[in-house]
Coordinates of N, CA, C and O and ligand atoms in Angstrom, one line a residue:
X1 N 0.8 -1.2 0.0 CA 0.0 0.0 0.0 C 0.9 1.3 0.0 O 1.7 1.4 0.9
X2 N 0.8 1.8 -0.5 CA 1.1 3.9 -0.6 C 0.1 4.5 -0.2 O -1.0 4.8 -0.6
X3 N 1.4 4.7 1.3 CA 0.6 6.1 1.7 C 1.0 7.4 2.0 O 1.9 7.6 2.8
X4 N 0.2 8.6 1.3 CA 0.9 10.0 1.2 C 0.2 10.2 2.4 O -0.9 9.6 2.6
X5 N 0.7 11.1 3.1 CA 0.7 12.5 3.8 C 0.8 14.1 3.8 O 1.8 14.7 4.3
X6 N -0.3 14.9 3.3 CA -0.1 15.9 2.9 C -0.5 17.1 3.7 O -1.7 17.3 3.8
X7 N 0.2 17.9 4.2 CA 0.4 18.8 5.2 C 0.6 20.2 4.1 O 1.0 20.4 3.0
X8 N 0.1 20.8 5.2 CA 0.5 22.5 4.5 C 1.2 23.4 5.7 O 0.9 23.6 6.9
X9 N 2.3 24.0 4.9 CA 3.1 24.5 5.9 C 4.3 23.5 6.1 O 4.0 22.3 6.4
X10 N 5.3 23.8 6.1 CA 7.0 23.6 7.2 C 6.5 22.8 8.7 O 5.9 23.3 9.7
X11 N 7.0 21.5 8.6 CA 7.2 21.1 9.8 C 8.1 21.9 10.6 O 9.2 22.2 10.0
X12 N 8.0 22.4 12.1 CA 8.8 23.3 12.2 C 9.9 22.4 13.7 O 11.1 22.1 13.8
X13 N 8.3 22.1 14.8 CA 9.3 21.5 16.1 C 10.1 20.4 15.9 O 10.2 19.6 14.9
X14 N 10.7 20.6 16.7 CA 12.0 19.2 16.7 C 11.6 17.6 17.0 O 11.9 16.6 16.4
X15 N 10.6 18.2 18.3 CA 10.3 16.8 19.0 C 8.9 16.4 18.7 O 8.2 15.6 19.4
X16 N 8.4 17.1 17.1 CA 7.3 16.7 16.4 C 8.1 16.0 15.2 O 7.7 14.9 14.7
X17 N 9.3 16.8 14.6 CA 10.1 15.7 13.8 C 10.5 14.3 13.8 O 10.4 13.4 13.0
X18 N 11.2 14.4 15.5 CA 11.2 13.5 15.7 C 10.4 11.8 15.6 O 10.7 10.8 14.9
X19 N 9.2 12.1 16.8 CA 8.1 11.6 16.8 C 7.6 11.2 15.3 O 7.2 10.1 15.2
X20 N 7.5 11.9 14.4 CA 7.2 11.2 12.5 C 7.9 10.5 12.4 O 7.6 9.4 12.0
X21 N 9.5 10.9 12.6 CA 10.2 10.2 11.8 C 10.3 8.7 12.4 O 10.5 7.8 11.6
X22 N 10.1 8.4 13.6 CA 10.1 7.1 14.3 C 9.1 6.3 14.1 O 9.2 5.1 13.9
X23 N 7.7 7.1 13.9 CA 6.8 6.2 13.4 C 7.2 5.7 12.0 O 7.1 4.4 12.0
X24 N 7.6 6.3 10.5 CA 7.3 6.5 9.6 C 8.2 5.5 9.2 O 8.0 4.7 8.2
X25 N 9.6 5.5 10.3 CA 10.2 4.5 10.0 C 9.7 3.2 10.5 O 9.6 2.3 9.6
X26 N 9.4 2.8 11.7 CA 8.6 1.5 11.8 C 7.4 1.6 10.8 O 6.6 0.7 11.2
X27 N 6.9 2.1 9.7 CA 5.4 2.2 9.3 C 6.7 1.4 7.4 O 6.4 0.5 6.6
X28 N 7.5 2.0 7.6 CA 8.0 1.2 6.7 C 8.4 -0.1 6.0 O 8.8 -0.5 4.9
X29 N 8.0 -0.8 7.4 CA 7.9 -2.1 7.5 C 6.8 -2.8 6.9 O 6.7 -3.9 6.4
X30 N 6.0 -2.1 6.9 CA 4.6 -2.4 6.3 C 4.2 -1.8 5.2 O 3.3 -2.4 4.7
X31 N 4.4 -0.9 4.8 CA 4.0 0.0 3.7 C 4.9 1.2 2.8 O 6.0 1.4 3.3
X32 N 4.7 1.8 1.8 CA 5.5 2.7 1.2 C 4.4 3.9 1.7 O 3.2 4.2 1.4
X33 N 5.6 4.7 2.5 CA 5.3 5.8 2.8 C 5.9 7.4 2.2 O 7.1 7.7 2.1
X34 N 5.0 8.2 1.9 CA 5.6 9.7 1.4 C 4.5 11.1 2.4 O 3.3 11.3 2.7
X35 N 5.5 11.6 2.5 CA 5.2 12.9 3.5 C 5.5 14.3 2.1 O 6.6 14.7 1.6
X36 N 4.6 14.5 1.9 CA 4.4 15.9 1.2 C 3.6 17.2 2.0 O 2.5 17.3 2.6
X37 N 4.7 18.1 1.8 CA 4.5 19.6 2.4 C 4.5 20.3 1.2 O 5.3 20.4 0.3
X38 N 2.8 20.9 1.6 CA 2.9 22.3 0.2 C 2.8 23.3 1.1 O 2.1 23.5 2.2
X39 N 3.7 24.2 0.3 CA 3.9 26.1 1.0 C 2.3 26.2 2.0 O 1.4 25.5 1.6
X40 N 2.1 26.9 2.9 CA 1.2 27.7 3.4 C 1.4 28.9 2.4 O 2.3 29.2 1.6
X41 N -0.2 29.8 2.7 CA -0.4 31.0 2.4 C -0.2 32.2 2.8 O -1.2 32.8 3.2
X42 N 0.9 32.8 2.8 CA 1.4 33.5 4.0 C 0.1 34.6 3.9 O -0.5 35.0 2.8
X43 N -0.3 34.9 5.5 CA -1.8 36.0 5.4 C -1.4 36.9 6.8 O -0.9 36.6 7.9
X44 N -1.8 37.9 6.4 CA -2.0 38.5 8.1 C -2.9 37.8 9.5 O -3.9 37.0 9.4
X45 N -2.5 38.2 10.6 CA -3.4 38.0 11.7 C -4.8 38.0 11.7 O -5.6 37.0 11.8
X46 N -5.3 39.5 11.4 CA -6.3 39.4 10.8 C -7.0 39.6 9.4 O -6.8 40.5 8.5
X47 N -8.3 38.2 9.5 CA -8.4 38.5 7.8 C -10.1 38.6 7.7 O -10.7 38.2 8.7
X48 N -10.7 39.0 6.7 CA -11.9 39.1 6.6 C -12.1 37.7 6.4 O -11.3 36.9 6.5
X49 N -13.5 37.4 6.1 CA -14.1 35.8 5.7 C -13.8 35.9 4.4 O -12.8 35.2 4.1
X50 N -14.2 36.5 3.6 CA -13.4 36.7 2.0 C -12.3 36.1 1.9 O -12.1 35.0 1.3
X51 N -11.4 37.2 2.6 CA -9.9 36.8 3.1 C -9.5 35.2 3.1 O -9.0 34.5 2.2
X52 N -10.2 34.8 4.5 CA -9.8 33.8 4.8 C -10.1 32.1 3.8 O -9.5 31.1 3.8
X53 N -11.3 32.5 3.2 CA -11.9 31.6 2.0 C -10.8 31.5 0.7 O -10.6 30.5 0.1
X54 N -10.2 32.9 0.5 CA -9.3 32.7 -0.4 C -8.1 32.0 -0.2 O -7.6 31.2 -1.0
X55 N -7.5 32.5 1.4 CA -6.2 31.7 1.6 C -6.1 29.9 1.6 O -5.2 29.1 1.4
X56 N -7.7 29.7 2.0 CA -7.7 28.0 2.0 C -7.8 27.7 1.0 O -8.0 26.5 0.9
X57 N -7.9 28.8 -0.3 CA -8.4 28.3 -2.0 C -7.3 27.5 -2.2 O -7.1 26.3 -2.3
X58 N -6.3 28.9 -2.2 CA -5.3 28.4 -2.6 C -4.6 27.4 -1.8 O -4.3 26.4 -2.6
X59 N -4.3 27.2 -0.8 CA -3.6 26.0 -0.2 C -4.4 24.9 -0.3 O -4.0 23.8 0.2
X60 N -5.6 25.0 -1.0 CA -6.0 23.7 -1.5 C -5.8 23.4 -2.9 O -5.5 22.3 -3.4
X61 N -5.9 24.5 -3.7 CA -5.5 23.8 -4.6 C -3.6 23.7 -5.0 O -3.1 23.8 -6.1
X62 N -2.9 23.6 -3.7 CA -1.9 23.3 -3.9 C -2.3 21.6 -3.3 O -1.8 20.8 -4.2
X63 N -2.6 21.3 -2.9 CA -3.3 20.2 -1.7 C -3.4 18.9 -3.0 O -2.7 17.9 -3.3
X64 N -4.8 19.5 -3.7 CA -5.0 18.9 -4.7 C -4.5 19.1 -6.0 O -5.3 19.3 -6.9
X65 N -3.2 19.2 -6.3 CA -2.1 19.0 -7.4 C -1.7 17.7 -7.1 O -1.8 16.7 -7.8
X66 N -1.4 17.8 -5.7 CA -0.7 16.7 -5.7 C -1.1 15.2 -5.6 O -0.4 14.2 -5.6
X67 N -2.7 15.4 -5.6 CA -2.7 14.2 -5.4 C -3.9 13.8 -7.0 O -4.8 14.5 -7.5
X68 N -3.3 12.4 -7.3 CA -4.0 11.6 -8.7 C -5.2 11.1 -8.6 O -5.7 10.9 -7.5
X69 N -5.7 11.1 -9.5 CA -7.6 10.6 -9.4 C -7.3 8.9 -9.0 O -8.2 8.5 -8.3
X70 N -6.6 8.2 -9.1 CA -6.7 7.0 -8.7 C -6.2 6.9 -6.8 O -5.8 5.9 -6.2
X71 N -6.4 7.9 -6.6 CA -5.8 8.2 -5.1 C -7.4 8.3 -4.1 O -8.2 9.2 -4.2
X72 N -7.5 7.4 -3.3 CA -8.0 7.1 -2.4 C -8.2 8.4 -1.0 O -7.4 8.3 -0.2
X73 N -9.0 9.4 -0.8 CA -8.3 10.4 -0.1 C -9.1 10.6 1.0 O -10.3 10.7 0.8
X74 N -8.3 10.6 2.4 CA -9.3 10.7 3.6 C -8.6 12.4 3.8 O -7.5 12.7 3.5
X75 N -9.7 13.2 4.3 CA -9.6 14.7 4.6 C -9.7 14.5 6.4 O -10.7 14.2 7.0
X76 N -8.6 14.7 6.9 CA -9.1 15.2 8.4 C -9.4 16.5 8.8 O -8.7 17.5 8.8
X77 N -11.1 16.3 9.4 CA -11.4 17.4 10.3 C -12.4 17.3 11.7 O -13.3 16.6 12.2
X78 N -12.1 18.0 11.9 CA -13.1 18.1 13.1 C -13.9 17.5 13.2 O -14.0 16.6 14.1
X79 N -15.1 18.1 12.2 CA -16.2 17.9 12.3 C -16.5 16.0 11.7 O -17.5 15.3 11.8
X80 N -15.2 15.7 11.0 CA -15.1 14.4 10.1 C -16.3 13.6 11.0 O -17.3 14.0 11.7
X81 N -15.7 11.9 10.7 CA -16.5 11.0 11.0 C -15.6 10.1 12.1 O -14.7 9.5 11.5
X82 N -15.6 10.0 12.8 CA -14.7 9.5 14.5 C -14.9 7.7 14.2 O -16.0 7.1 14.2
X83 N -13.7 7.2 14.1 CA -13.8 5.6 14.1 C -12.7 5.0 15.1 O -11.6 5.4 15.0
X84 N -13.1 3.9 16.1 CA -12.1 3.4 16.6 C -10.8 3.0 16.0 O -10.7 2.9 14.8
X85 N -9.9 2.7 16.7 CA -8.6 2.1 16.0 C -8.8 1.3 15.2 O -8.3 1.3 14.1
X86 N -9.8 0.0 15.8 CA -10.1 -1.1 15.6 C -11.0 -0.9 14.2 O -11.0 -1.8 13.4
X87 N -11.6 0.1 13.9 CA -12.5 0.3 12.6 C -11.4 0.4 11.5 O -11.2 -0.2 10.5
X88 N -10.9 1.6 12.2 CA -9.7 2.2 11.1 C -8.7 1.3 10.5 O -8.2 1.5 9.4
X89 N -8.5 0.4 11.4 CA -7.7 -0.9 10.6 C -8.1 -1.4 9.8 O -7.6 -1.4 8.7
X90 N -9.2 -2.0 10.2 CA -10.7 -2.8 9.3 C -10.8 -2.3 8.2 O -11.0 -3.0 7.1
X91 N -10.9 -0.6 8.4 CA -11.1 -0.1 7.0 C -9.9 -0.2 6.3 O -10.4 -0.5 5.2
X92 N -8.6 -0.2 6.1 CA -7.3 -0.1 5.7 C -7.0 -0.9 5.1 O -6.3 -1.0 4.2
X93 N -7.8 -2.0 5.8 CA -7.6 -3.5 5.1 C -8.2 -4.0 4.3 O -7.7 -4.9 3.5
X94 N -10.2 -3.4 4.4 CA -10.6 -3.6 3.3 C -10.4 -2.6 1.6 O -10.9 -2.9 0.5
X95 N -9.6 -1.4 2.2 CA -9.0 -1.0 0.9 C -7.9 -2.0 0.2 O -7.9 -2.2 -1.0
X96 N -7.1 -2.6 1.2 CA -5.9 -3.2 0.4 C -6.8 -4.4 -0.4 O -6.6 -4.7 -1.6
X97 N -7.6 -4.8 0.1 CA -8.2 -6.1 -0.5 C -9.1 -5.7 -1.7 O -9.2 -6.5 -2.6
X98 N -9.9 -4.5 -1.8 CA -10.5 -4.3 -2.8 C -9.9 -3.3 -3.9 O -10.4 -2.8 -4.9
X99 N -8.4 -3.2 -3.5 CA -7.2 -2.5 -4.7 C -7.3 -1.2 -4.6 O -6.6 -0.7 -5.6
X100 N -7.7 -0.4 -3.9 CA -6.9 0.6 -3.7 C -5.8 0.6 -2.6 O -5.8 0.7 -1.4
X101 N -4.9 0.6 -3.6 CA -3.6 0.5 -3.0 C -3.0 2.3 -2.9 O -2.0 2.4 -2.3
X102 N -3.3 3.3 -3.2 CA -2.9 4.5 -3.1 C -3.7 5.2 -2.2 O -4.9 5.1 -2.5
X103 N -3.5 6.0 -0.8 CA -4.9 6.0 0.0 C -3.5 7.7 0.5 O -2.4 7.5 1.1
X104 N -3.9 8.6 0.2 CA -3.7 10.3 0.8 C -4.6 10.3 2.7 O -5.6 9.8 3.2
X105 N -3.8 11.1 3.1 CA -4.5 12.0 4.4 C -3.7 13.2 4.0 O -2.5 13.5 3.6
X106 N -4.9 13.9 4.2 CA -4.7 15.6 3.8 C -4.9 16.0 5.1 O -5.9 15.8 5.7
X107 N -3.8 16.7 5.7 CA -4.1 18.1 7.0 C -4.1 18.9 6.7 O -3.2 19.2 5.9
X108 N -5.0 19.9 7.1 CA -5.3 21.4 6.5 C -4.3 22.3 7.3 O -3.8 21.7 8.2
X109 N -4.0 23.4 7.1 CA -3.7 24.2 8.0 C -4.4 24.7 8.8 O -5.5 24.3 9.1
X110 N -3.4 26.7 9.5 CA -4.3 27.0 10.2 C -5.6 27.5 10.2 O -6.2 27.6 11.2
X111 N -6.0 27.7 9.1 CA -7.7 27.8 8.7 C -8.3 26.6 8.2 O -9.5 26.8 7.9
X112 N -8.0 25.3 8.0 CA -8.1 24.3 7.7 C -8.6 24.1 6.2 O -8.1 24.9 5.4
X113 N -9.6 23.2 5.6 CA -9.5 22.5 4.6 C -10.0 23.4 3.5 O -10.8 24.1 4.0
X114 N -10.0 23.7 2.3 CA -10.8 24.3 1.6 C -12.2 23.1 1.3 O -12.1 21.9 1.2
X115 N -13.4 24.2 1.0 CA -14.1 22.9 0.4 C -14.2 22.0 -1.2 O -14.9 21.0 -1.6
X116 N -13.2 22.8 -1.7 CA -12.5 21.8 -2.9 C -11.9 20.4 -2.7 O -11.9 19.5 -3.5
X117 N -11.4 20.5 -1.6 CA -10.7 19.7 -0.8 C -11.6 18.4 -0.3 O -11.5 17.2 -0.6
X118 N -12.6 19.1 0.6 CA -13.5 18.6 0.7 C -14.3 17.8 0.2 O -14.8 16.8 0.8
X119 N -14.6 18.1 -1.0 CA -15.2 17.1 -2.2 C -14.5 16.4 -2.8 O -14.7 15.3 -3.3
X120 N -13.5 17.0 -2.6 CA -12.3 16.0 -3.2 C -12.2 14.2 -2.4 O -12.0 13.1 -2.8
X121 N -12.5 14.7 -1.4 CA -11.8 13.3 -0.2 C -13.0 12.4 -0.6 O -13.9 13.0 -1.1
X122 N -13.0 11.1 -0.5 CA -13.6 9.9 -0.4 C -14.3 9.6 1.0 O -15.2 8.8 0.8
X123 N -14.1 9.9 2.0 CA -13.9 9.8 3.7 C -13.5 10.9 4.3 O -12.6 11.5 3.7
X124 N -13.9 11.4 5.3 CA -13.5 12.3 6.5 C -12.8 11.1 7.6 O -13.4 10.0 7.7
X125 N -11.6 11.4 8.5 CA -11.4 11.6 9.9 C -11.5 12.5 10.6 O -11.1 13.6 10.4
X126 N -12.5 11.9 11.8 CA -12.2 12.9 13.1 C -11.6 12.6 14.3 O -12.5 12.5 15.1
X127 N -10.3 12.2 14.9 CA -9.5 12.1 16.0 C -10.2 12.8 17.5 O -9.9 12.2 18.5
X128 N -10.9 13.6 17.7 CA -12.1 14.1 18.6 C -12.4 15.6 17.8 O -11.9 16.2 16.9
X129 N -13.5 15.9 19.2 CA -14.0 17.4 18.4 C -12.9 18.4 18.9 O -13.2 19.6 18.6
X130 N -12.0 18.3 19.4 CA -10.6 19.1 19.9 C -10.3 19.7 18.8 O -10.7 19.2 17.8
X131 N -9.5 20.6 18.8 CA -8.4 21.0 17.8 C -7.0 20.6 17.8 O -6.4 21.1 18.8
X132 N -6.4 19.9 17.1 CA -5.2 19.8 17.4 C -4.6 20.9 16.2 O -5.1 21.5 15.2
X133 N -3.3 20.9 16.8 CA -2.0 21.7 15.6 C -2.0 20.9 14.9 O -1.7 19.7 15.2
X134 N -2.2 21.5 13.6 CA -1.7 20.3 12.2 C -0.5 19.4 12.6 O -0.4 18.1 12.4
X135 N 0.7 20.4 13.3 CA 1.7 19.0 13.3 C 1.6 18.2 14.1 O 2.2 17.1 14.0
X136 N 0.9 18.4 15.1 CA 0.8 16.9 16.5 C -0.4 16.3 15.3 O -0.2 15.1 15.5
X137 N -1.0 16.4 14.8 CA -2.3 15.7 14.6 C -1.4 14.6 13.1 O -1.9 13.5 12.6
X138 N 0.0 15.3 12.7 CA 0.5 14.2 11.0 C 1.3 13.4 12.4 O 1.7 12.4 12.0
X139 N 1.6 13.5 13.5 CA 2.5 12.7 14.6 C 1.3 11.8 15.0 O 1.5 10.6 14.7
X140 N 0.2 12.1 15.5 CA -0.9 11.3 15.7 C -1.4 10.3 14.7 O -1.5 9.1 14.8
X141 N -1.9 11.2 13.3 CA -1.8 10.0 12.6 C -0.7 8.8 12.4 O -1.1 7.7 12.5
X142 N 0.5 9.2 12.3 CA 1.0 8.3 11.6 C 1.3 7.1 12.9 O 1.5 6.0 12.6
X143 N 1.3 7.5 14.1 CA 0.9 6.5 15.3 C -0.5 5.8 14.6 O -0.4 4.6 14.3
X144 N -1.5 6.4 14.4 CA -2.5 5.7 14.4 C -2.8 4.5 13.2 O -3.6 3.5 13.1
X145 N -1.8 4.8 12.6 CA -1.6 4.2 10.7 C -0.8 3.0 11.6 O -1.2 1.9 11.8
X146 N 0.1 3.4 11.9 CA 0.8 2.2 12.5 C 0.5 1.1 13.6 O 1.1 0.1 13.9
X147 N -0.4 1.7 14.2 CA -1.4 1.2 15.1 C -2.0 0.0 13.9 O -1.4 -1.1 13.8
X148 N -3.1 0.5 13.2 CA -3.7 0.0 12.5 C -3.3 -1.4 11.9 O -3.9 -2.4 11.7
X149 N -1.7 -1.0 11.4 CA -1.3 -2.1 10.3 C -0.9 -3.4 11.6 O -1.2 -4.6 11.4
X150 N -0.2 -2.8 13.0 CA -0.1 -3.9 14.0 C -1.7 -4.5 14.4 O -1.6 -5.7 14.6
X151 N -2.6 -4.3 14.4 CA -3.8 -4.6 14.6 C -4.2 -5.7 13.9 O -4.5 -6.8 14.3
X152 N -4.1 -5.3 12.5 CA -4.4 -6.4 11.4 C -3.5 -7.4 10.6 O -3.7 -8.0 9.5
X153 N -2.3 -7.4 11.7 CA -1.2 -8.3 11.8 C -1.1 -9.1 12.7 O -0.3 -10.1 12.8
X154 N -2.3 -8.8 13.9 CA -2.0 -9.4 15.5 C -0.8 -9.6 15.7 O -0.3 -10.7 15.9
X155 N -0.3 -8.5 15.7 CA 0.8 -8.0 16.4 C 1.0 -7.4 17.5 O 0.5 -6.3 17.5
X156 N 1.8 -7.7 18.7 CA 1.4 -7.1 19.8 C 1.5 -5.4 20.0 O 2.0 -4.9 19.1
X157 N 1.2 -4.7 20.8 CA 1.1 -3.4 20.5 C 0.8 -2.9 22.1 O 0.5 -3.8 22.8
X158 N 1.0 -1.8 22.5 CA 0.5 -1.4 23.9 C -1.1 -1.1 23.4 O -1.3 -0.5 22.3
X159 N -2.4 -1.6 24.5 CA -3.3 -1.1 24.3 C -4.0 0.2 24.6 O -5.1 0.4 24.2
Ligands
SAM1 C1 -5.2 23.9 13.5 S1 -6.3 22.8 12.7 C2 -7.4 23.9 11.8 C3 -8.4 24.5 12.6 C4 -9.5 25.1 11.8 N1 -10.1 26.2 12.5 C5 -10.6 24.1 11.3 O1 -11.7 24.2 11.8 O2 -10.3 23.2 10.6 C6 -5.3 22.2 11.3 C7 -5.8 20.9 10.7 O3 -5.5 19.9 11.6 C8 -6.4 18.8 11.4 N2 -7.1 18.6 12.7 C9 -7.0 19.3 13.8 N3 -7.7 18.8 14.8 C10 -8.3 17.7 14.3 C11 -9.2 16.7 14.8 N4 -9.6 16.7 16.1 N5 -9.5 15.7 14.0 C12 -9.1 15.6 12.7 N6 -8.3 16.5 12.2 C13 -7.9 17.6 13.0 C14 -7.4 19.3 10.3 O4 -7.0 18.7 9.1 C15 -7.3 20.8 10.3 O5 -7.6 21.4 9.1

């Protein structure tokens, strides 16, 4: 399976680099993994709703360049659709088995997803109704990805 990760904006912390790079490498064990960063919008503090609808235009349709119509695409947000670990596996596995082998997670920035984007995805994630920072939330997924693939390996794992 290939799986991208598409973030907007520069990974910046250290000990969020970290934390990816450890998952992404055990995730390599199981899968081909790619981490794509497209530019953020640079905008002022404050913006009108205008404003702010335009800056997620564009960082979405940087979002969606990158990814191919044969690409499988879950959008995380908020308001998404919340599945246990145990689902999320289930689901991962019944993509591998019915051939989508190419499967995207899009993180939005700080204004989050455009709704181009939106229509774009196949599936929503929601991790809770919290906000996380886009970068703890590509650290969380990619725990949760690797979660998943140990699950449906019965593989041992901390519960
Ligand atoms: C700082 S948040 C954006 C907050 C923005 N106000 C919104 O409502 O989307 C950046 C991105 O992280 C992801 N994100 C943050 N919290 C999340 C959660 N609880 N579940 C799923 N994705 C989340 C989403 O992709 C979001 O676009």
């Amino acid at each position: 399976m290939q799986i991208t990760i598409i973030t907007v904006g520069k990974l910046k912390e250290k000990y969020l680099k970290q934390g990816i790079a450890e998952y992404t490498k055990r995730l390599g064990a199981y899968c081909s993994i790619q981490e794509i960063e497209v530019p953020d919008e640079k905008a002022p503090e404050q913006l009108s709703d205008a404003e702010m609808q335009q800056v997620k235009k564009k960082e979405g349709e940087r979002i969606l360049a990158k990814i191919g119509p044969d690409v499988h695409v879950y959008a995380l947000a908020i308001e998404g659709k919340q599945r246990t670990s145990e689902q999320f596996a289930t689901e991962l596995d019944r993509l591998a088995t019915y051939g989508k082998s190419k499967i995207a997670f899009v993180i939005g920035g700080s204004l989050g997803l455009a709704p181009e984007v939106m229509q774009r995805a196949n599936d929503t994630i929601s991790f809770s109704k919290m906000t996380f920072p886009h970068q703890l939330m590509k650290m969380i997924l990619c725990e949760q990805i690797y979660r998943a693939y140990r699950i449906n390996r019965n593989e041992p794992y901390h519960k």
